[in-house]
Structures are given as structure tokens and as C-alpha cells.
mmCIF file of C-alpha atoms in Angstrom:
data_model
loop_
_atom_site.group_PDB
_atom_site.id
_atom_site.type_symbol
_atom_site.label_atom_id
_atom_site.label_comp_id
_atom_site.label_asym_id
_atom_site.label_seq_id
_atom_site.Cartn_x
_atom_site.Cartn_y
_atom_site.Cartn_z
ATOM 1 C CA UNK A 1 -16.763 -10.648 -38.805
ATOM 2 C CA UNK A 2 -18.096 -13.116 -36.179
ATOM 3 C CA UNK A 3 -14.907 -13.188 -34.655
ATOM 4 C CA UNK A 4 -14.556 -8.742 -34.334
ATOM 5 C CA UNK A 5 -18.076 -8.986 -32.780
ATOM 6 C CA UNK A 6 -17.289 -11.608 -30.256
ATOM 7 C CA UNK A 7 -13.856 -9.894 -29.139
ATOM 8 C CA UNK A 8 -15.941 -6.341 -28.755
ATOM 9 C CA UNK A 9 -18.364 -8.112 -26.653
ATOM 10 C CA UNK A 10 -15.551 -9.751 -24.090
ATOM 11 C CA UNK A 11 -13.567 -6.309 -24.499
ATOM 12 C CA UNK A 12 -17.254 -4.400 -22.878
ATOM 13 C CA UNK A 13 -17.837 -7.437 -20.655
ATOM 14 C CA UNK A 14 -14.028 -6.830 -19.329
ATOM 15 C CA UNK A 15 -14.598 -3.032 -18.999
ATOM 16 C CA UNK A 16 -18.197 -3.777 -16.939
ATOM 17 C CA UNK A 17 -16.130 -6.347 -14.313
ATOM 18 C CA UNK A 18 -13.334 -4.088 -13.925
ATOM 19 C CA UNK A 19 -15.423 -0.584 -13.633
ATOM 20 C CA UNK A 20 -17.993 -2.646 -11.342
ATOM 21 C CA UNK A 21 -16.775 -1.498 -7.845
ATOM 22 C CA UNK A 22 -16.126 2.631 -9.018
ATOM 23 C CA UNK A 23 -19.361 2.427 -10.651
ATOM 24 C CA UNK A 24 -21.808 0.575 -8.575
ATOM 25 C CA UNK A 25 -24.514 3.044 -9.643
ATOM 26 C CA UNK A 26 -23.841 4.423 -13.428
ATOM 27 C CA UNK A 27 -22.229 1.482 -14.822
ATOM 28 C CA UNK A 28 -24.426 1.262 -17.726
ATOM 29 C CA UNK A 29 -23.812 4.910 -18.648
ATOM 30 C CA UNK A 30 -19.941 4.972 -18.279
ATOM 31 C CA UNK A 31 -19.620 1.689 -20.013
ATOM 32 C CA UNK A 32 -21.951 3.075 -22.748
ATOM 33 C CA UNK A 33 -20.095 6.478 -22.850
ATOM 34 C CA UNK A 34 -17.010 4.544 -23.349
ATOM 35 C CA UNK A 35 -17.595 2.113 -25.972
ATOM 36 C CA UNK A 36 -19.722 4.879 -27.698
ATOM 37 C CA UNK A 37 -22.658 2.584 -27.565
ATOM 38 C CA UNK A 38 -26.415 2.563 -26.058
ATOM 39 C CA UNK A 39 -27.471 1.553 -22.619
ATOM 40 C CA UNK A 40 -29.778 -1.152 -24.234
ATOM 41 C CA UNK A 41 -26.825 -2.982 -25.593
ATOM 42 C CA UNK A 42 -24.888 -2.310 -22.296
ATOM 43 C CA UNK A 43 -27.754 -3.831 -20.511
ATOM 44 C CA UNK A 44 -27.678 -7.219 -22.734
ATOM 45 C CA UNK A 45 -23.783 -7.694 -21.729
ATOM 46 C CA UNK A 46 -25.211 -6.713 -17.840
ATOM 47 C CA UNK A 47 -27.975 -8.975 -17.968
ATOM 48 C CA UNK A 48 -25.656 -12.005 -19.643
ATOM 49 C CA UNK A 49 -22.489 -11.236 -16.511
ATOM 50 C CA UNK A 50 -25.336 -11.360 -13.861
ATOM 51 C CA UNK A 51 -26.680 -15.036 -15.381
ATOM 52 C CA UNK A 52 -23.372 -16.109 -15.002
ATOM 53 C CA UNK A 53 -23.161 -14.617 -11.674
ATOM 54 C CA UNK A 54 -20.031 -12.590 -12.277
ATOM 55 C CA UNK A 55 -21.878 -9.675 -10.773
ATOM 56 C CA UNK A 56 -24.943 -9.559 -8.537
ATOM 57 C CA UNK A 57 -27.468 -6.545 -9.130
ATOM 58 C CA UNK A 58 -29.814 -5.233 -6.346
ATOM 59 C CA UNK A 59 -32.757 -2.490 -6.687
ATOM 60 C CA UNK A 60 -34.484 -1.568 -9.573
ATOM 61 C CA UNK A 61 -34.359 0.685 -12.859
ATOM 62 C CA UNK A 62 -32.928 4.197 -12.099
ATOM 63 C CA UNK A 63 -31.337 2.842 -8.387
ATOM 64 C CA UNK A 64 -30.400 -0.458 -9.585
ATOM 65 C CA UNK A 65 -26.773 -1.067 -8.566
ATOM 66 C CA UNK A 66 -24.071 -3.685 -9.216
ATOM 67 C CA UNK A 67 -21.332 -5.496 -7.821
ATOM 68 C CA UNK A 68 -19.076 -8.035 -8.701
ATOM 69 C CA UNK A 69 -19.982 -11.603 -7.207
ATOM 70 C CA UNK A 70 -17.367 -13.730 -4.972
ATOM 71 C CA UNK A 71 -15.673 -16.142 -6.830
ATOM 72 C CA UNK A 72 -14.954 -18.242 -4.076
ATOM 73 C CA UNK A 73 -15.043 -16.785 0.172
ATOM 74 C CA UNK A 74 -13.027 -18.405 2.855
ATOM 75 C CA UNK A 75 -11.994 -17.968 6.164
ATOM 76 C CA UNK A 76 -9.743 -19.767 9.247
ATOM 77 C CA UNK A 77 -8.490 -18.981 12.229
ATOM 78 C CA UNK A 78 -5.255 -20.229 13.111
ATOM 79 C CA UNK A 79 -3.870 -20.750 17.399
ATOM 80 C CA UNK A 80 -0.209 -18.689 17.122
ATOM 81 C CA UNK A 81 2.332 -21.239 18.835
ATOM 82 C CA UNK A 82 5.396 -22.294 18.247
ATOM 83 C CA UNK A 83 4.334 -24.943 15.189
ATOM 84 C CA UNK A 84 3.005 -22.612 13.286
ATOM 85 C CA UNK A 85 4.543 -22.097 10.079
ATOM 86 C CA UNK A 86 3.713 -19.469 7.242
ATOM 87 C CA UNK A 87 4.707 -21.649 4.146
ATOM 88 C CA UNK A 88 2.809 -24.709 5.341
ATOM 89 C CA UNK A 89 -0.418 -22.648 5.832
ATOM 90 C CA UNK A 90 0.234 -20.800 2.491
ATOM 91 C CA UNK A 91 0.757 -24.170 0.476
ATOM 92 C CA UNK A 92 -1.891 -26.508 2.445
ATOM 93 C CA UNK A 93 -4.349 -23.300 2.792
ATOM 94 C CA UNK A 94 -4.218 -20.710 0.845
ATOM 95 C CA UNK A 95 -2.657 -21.002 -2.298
ATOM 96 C CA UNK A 96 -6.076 -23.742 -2.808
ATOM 97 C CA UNK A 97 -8.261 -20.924 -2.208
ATOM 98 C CA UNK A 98 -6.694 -18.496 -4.582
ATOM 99 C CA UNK A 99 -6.466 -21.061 -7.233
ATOM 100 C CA UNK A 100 -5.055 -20.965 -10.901
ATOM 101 C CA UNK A 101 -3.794 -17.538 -11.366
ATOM 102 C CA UNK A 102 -0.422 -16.482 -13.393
ATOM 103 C CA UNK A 103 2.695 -17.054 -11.980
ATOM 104 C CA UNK A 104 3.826 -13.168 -11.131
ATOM 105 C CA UNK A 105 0.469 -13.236 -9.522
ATOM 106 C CA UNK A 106 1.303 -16.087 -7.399
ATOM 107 C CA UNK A 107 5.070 -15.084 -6.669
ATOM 108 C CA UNK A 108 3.522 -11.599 -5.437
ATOM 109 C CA UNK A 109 0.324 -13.374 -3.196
ATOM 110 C CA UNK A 110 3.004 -16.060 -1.582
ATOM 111 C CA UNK A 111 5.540 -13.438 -0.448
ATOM 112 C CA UNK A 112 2.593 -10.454 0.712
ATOM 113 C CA UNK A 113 1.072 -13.310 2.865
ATOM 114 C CA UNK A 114 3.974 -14.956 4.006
ATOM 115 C CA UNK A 115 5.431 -11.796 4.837
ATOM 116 C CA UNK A 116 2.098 -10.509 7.026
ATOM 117 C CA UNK A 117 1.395 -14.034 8.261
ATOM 118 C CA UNK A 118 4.889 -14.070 9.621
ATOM 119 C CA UNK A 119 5.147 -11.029 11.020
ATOM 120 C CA UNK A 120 1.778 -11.764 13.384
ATOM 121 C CA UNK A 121 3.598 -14.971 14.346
ATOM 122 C CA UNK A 122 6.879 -12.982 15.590
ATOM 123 C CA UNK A 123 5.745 -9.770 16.750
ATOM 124 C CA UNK A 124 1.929 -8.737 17.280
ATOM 125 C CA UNK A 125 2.076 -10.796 20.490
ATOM 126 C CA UNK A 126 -1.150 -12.091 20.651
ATOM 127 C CA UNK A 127 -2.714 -15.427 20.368
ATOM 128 C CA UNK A 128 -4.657 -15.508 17.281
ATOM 129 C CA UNK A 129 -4.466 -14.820 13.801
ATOM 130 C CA UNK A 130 -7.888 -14.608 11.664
ATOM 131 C CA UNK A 131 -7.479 -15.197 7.617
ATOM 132 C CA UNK A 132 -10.139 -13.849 4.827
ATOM 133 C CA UNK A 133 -10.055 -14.404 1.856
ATOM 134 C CA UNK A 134 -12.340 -13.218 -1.475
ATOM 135 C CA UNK A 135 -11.843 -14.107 -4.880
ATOM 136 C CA UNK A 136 -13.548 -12.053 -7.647
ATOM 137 C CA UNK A 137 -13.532 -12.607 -11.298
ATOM 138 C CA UNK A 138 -11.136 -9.168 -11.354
ATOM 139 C CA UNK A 139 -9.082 -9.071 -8.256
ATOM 140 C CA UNK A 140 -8.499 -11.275 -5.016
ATOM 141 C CA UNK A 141 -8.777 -9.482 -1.302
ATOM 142 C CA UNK A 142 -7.111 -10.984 2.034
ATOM 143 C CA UNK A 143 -7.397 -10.119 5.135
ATOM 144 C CA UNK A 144 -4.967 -10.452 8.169
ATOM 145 C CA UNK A 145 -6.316 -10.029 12.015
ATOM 146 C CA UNK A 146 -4.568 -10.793 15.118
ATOM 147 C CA UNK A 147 -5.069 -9.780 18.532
ATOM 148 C CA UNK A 148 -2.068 -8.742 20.091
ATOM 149 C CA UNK A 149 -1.012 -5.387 20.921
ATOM 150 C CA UNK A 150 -1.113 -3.757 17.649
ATOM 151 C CA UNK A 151 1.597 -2.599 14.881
ATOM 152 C CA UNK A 152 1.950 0.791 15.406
ATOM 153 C CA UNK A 153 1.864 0.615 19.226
ATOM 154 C CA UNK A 154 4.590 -1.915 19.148
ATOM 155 C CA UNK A 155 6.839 0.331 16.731
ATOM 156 C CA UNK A 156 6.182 3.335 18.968
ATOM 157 C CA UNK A 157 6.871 1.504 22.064
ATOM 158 C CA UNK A 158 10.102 -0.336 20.544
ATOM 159 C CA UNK A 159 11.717 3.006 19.256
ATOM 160 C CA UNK A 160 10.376 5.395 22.010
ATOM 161 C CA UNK A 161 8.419 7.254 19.768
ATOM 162 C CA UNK A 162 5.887 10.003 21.368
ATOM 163 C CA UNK A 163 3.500 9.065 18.765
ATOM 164 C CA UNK A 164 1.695 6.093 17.197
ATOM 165 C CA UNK A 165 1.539 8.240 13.563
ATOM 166 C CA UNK A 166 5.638 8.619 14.099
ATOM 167 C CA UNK A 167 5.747 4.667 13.727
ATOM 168 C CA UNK A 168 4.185 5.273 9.992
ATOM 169 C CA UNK A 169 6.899 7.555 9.550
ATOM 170 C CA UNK A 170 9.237 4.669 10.654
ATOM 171 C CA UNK A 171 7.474 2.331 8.208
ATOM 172 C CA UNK A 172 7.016 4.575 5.089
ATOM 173 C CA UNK A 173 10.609 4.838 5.206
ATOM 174 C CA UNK A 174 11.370 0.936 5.118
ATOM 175 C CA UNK A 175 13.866 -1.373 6.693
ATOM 176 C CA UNK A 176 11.990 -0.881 9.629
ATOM 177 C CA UNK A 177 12.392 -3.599 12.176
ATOM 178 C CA UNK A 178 11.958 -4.336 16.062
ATOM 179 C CA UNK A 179 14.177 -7.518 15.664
ATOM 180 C CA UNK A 180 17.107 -6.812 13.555
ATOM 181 C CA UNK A 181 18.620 -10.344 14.336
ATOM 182 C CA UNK A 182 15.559 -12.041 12.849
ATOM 183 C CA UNK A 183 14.180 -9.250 10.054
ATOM 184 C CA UNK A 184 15.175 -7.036 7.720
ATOM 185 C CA UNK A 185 12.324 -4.819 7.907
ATOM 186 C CA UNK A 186 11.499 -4.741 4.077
ATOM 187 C CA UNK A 187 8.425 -7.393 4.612
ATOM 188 C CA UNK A 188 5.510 -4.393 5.165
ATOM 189 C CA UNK A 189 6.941 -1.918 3.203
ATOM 190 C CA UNK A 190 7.190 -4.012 -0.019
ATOM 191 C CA UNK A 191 3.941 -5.547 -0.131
ATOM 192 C CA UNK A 192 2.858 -2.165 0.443
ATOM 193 C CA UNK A 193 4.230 -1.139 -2.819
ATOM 194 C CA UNK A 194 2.680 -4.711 -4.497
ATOM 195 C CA UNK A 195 -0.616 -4.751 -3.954
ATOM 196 C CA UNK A 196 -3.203 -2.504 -5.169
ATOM 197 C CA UNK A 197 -4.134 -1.670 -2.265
ATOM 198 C CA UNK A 198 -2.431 -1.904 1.269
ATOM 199 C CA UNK A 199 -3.730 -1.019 4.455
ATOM 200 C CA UNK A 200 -3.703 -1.580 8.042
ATOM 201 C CA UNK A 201 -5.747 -0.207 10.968
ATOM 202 C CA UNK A 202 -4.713 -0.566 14.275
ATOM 203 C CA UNK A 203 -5.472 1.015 17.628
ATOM 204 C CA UNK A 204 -6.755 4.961 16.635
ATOM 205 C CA UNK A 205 -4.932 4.796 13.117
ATOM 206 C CA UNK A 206 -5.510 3.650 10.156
ATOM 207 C CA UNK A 207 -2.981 3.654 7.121
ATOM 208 C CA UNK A 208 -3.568 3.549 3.271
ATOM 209 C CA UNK A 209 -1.793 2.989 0.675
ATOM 210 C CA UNK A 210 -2.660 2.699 -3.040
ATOM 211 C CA UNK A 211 -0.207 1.537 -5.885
ATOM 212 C CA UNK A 212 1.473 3.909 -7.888
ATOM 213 C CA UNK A 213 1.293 6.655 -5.037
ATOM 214 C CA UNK A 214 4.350 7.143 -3.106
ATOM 215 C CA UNK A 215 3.055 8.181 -0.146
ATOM 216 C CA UNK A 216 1.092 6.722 2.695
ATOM 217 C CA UNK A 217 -2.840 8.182 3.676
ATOM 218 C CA UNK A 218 -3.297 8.186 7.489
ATOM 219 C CA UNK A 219 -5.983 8.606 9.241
ATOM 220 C CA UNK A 220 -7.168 8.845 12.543
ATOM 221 C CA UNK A 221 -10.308 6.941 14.016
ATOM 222 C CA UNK A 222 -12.497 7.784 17.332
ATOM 223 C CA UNK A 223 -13.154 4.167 17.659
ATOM 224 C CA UNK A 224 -10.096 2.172 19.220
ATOM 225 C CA UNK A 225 -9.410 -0.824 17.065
ATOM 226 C CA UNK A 226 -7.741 -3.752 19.464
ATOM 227 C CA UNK A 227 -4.424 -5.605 17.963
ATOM 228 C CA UNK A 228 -3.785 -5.073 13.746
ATOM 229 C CA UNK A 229 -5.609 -5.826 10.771
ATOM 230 C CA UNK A 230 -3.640 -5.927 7.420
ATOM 231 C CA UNK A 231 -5.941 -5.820 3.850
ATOM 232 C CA UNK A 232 -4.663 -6.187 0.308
ATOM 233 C CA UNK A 233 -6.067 -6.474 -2.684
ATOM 234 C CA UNK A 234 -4.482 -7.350 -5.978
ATOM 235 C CA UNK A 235 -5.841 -7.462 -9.470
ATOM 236 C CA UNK A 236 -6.044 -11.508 -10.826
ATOM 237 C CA UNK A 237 -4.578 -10.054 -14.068
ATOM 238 C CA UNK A 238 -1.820 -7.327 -13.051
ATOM 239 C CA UNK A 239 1.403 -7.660 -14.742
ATOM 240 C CA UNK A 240 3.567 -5.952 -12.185
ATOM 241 C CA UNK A 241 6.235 -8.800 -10.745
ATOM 242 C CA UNK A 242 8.478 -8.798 -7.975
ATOM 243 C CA UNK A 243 10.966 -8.263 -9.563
ATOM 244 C CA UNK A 244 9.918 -4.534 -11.038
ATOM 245 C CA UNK A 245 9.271 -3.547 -7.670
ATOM 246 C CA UNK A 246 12.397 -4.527 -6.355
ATOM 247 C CA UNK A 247 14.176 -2.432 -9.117
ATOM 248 C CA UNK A 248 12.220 0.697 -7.953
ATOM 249 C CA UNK A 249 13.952 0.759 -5.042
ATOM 250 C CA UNK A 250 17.559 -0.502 -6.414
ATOM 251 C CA UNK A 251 18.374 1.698 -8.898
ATOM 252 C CA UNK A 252 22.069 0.727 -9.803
ATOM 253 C CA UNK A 253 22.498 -1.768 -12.266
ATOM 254 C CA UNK A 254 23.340 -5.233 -10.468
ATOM 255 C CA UNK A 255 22.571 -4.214 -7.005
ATOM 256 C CA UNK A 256 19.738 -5.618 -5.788
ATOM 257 C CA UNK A 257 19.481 -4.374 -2.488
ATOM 258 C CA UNK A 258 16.751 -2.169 -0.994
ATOM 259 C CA UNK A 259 18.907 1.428 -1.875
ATOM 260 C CA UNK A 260 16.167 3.680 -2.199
ATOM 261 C CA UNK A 261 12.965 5.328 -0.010
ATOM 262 C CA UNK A 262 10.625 7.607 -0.216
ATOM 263 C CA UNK A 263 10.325 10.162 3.013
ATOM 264 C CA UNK A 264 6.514 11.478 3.561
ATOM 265 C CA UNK A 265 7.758 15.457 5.540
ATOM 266 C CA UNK A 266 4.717 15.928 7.186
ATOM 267 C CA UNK A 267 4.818 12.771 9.233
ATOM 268 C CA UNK A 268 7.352 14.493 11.094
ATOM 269 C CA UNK A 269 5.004 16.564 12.591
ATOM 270 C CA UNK A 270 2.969 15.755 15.901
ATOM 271 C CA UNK A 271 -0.939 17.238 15.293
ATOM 272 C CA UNK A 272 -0.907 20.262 13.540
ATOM 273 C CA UNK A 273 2.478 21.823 14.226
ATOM 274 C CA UNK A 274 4.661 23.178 11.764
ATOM 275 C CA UNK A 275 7.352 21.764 10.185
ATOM 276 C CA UNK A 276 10.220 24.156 11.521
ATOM 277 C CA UNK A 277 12.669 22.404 14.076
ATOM 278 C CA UNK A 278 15.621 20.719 14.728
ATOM 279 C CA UNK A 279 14.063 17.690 16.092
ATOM 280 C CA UNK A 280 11.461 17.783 13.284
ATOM 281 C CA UNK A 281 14.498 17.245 11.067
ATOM 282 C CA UNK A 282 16.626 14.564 13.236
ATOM 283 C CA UNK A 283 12.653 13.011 13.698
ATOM 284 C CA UNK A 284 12.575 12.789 9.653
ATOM 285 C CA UNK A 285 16.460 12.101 9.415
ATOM 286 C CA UNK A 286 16.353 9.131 11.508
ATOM 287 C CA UNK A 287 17.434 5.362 9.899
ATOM 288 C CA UNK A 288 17.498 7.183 6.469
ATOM 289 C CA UNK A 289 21.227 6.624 6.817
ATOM 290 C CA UNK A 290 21.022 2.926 5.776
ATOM 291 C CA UNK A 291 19.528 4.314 2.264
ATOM 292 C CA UNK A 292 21.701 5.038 -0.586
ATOM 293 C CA UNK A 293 18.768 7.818 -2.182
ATOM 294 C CA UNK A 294 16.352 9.146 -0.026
ATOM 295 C CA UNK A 295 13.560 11.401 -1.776
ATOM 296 C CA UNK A 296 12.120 13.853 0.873
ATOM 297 C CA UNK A 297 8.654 14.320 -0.583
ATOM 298 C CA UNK A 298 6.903 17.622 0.809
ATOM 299 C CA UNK A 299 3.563 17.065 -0.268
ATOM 300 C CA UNK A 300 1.270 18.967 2.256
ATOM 301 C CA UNK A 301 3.944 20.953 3.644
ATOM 302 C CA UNK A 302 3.674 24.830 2.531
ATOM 303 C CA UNK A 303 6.423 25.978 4.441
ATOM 304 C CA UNK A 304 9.516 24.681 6.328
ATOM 305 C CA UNK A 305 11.562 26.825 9.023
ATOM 306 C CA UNK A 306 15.385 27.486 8.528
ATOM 307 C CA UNK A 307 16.532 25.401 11.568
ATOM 308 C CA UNK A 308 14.787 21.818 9.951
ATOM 309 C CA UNK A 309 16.091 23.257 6.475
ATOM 310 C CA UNK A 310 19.892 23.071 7.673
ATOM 311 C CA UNK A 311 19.351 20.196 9.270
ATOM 312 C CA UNK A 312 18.148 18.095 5.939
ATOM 313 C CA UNK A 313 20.102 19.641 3.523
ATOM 314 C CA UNK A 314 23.502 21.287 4.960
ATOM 315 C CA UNK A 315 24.162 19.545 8.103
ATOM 316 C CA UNK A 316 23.086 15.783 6.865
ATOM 317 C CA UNK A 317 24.954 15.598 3.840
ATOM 318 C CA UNK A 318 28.066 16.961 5.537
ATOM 319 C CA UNK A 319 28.019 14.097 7.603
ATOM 320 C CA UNK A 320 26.808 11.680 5.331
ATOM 321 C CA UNK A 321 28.361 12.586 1.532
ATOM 322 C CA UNK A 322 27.501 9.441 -0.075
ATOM 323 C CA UNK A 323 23.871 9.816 0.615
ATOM 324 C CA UNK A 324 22.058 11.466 -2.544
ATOM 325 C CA UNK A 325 19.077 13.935 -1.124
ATOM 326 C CA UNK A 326 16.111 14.828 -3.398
ATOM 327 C CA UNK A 327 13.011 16.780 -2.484
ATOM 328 C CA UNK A 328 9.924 16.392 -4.697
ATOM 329 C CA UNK A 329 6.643 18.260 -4.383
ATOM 330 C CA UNK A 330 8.251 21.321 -2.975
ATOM 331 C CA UNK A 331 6.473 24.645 -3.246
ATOM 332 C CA UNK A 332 8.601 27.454 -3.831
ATOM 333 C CA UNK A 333 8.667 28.548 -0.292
ATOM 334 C CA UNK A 334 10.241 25.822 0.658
ATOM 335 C CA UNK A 335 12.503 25.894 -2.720
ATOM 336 C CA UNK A 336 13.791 28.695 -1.797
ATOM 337 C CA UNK A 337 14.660 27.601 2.048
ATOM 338 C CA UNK A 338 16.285 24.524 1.050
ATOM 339 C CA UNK A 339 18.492 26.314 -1.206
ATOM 340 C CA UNK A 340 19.437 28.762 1.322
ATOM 341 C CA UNK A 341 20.438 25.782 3.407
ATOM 342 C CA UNK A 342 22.404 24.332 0.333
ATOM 343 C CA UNK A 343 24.137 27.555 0.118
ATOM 344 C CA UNK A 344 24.917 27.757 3.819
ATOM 345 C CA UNK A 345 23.285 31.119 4.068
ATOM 346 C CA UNK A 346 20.753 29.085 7.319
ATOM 347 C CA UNK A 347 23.806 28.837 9.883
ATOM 348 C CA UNK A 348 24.096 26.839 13.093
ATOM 349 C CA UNK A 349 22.045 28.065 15.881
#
């Protein structure tokens, strides 16, 4: 009996850590809600996590809030030259700071930083690269900042783009790189897809991206943000591996390459246009050659004219028939215009 009791209480103590950052405010009611218990006995477990400094409370009765506490905080900056090496700063540096965590959890923290780390090194020309770092008892967050010319600026300036929110087209996509002989430009776009949560702001735009979601939030910001700064945040007791995310993306048994991407439509648009043209398409069509699947996902995107339908789905795959084309979160608008486009009824113009 001693035993039940004692595994409830670390089951609600678990549930309080891990609801502590949605539920700053009502965490005693959704935790008593959930376990189907009062507030009094909620407060008890509260009360014993905040002794032990797993979470640190601030105000008072009805507007007392909680958060969790930091584990462990640390920060360095670190001169960009020519000595610099990723894998000696992750061994000598970091991989101290996050300390004992499972393995999967290490293999995904040593390739997400190496990966960024690297990447400021080679391309954000600048001179400086900033490391955070913030251990919880329920997830670990690191940040990246350098102070070169920014991400998205370089992509738009490397590929001629007329837009810095048509390099986060580039990216979403994957395989995106400025330096082909040195990259394969999978680093960003899979720890995207590893952490919890990925995101980088630089210049006036700001990307998100959550796990689990296939697409990529943008947003744009008034305030000009100088050079790029990368967060992540990963749970300290996630299962995922590097492995399963691989496999997302290589679908065929025994091939292990990066096959498959996901293709946010309404990043082909500048501002507020519509998604109707030619040059839309060949915008939204461009490097997806070097993909086995490509899923066109039209989240967002009511409506598509017939010139960008014939483009994606008649002209492409007649000059590409070993590419397999799916759209997902079409409304039947654009159902229907694809399928005239399959059918050839949208001709050349």
C-alpha cells in the first residue's frame, strides 16, 4: 500500500514539473482536475517541489504563480577563428553542463549543437559566437548567438532571393546549403525536426518550429535583430532518437538518405499575394528535385490559380516522373484545380 501511495505522489509531482511552464497560474487546479483530487493535497506536493527548489513560486494566494527552477545556468562566449572546433567545445564545455542524461538524449544534444555551433563557425561571418545554456528538472534550453550577417540574409543573398521569408522556404524544404563542397544542408533542418522546440530570429524574421508540426511559424518583427540567434529546447526525458527522425524522412526500407520533405505553399508568396503564378510555382518547385517525395502542404492557402496548378502537378512530373507529388491540407478549391491540372484540362499558356 505504501508503495501505490508513494508512486501516486511522484506520478502528481511529475505532472506539476511538466505542466509548470503552460500553467504558471492554475497549476493547482489543472493538476487537481486531473488526478481527481483537492487543491489542498495539490498544494502539499507544491509546497514539498518548491523546498526542494524544483520550482520557485512568486505572489501570493489567488495570483501566486510558479515556475520551474534552473537546474544548473551557464554561459561563454567563444572568439570564431580558425582553431575553433565544435566537438572540442561540445566535449570540454558543454556536454559538463548538460550532465547525466540518457543516451538518445545525448546523441540528439551533441549533433543539434554541433550542427548550429558549426554552422556559425562557417557561414554567419561574424566574429563571435555567444552560448546559453539552462537545465531544468524537465527539459534543457540552449541558446546560439553570433554576430555576423544573419541566416536568412545570407540564404537570400546566396540564392538571389527577393525576399528574406523566401530563404525559410529554402530551409523548410531541406538540403539547403550555401557551400555544397563543405555541407549537405540537412544540419538546420533536422534539428529542427529534434528538438521540441526550434527557432531562430534574425534580422526582421523570426521562425518557429514546434515538434510534431510539419510546418514552420514565421513571423515578422518591427525591431531589426543584428546577426542570428538559434534556441532549442528538448525534454531531459523524450524518447524520440535520431534515428526515428531520420526514418521520417527515408521512407524506403534500407535507404537512409534524406528522400523526403515537406513543402509549406504559402511561403511562395511575397506579402499578401495570391498564390496563382508561374513563378509562384517554379519559386515553390525549386531544389525539390533532389527529393524522392515531396508533400506540398497547402495549409493557409484557400485558393490556387490554374497557371501555378499546371506548373506543380502536370508540367513537374512530366519532367521529373520519378518524383512522387502529394498535397495535404488542400481545401476543395484547390482539390478541384489540382485535379484539373492532373487531367490536363489547365493547358500551357
Amino acid at each position: 500500500m505504501m508503495t501505490r501511495v508513494r508512486s501516486r505522489g511522484e506520478d502528481i509531482r511529475r505532472f506539476i514539473l511538466e505542466k509548470a511552464e503552460k500553467h504558471p497560474r492554475d497549476l493547482s487546479r489543472v493538476t487537481a482536475e486531473h488526478f481527481g483530487i483537492t487543491r489542498q493535497a495539490v498544494n502539499k506536493h507544491l509546497q514539498r517541489l518548491t523546498a526542494e527548489r524544483a520550482l520557485v513560486s512568486s505572489g501570493h494566494t489567488r495570483s501566486q504563480s510558479y515556475k520551474l527552477s534552473p537546474i544548473s545556468e551557464w554561459r561563454d562566449d567563444y572568439e570564431i577563428s580558425p582553431e575553433l572546433a565544435e566537438d572540442v567545445v561540445w566535449t570540454n564545455d558543454i556536454l559538463p553542463v548538460i550532465g547525466q542524461q540518457p543516451e538518445n538524449v545525448l546523441d540528439i544534444w551533441r549533433f543539434c549543437f554541433t550542427e548550429m555551433f558549426n554552422n556559425a563557425i562557417d557561414h554567419s561571418g561574424g566574429t563571435s559566437i555567444l552560448v546559453h545554456i539552462l537545465k531544468t528538472a524537465i527539459n534543457t534550453e540552449m541558446s546560439l548567438s553570433d554576430n555576423g550577417v544573419g541566416i536568412f540574409k545570407k540564404i537570400q543573398t546566396a540564392l538571389n532571393l527577393l525576399d528574406e521569408r523566401h530563404a525559410i522556404l529554402e530551409l523548410s524544404k531541406g538540403k539547403l546549403t550555401t557551400d555544397p563542397d563543405h555541407h549537405t544542408g540537412e544540419g538546420i533542418f533536422f534539428t529542427s525536426r529534434m528538438m521540441d522546440s526550434f527557432d531562430i530570429l534574425s534580422g526582421g524574421v523570426y521562425l518557429a518550429h514546434v515538434f510534431g508540426h510539419e510546418e514552420d511559424w514565421i513571423m515578422e518583427r518591427d525591431q531589426f535583430q543584428a546577426g542570428s540567434t538559434i534556441f532549442m529546447k528538448l525534454s531531459n526525458h523524450t524518447s524520440r532518437t535520431l534515428e526515428k527522425i531520420y526514418n521520417q524522412y527515408a521512407p524506403a526500407e534500407g535507404d537512409f538518405g534524406f528522400t523526403k520533405t515537406v513543402v509549406p505553399v504559402r511561403l511562395a508568396r511575397y506579402g499578401n499575394e495570391k498564390v496563382v503564378s508561374r513563378s509562384q510555382a517554379k519559386r515553390l518547385l525549386a531544389r525539390v528535385d533532389v527529393f524522392k517525395t515531396v508533400i506540398f502542404d497547402f495549409k493557409d492557402v484557400p485558393s490556387i490559380g490554374q497557371a501555378f496548378a499546371d506548373e506543380v502537378f502536370r508540367v513537374f512530373p512530366r519532367e521529373h516522373p520519378n518524383i512522387e507529388l502529394f498535397p495535404i491540407h488542400a481545401s476543395s478549391e484547390v482539390k478541384r484545380m489540382i485535379e484539373r491540372a492532373k487531367s490536363g484540362m489547365v493547358g500551357a499558356e
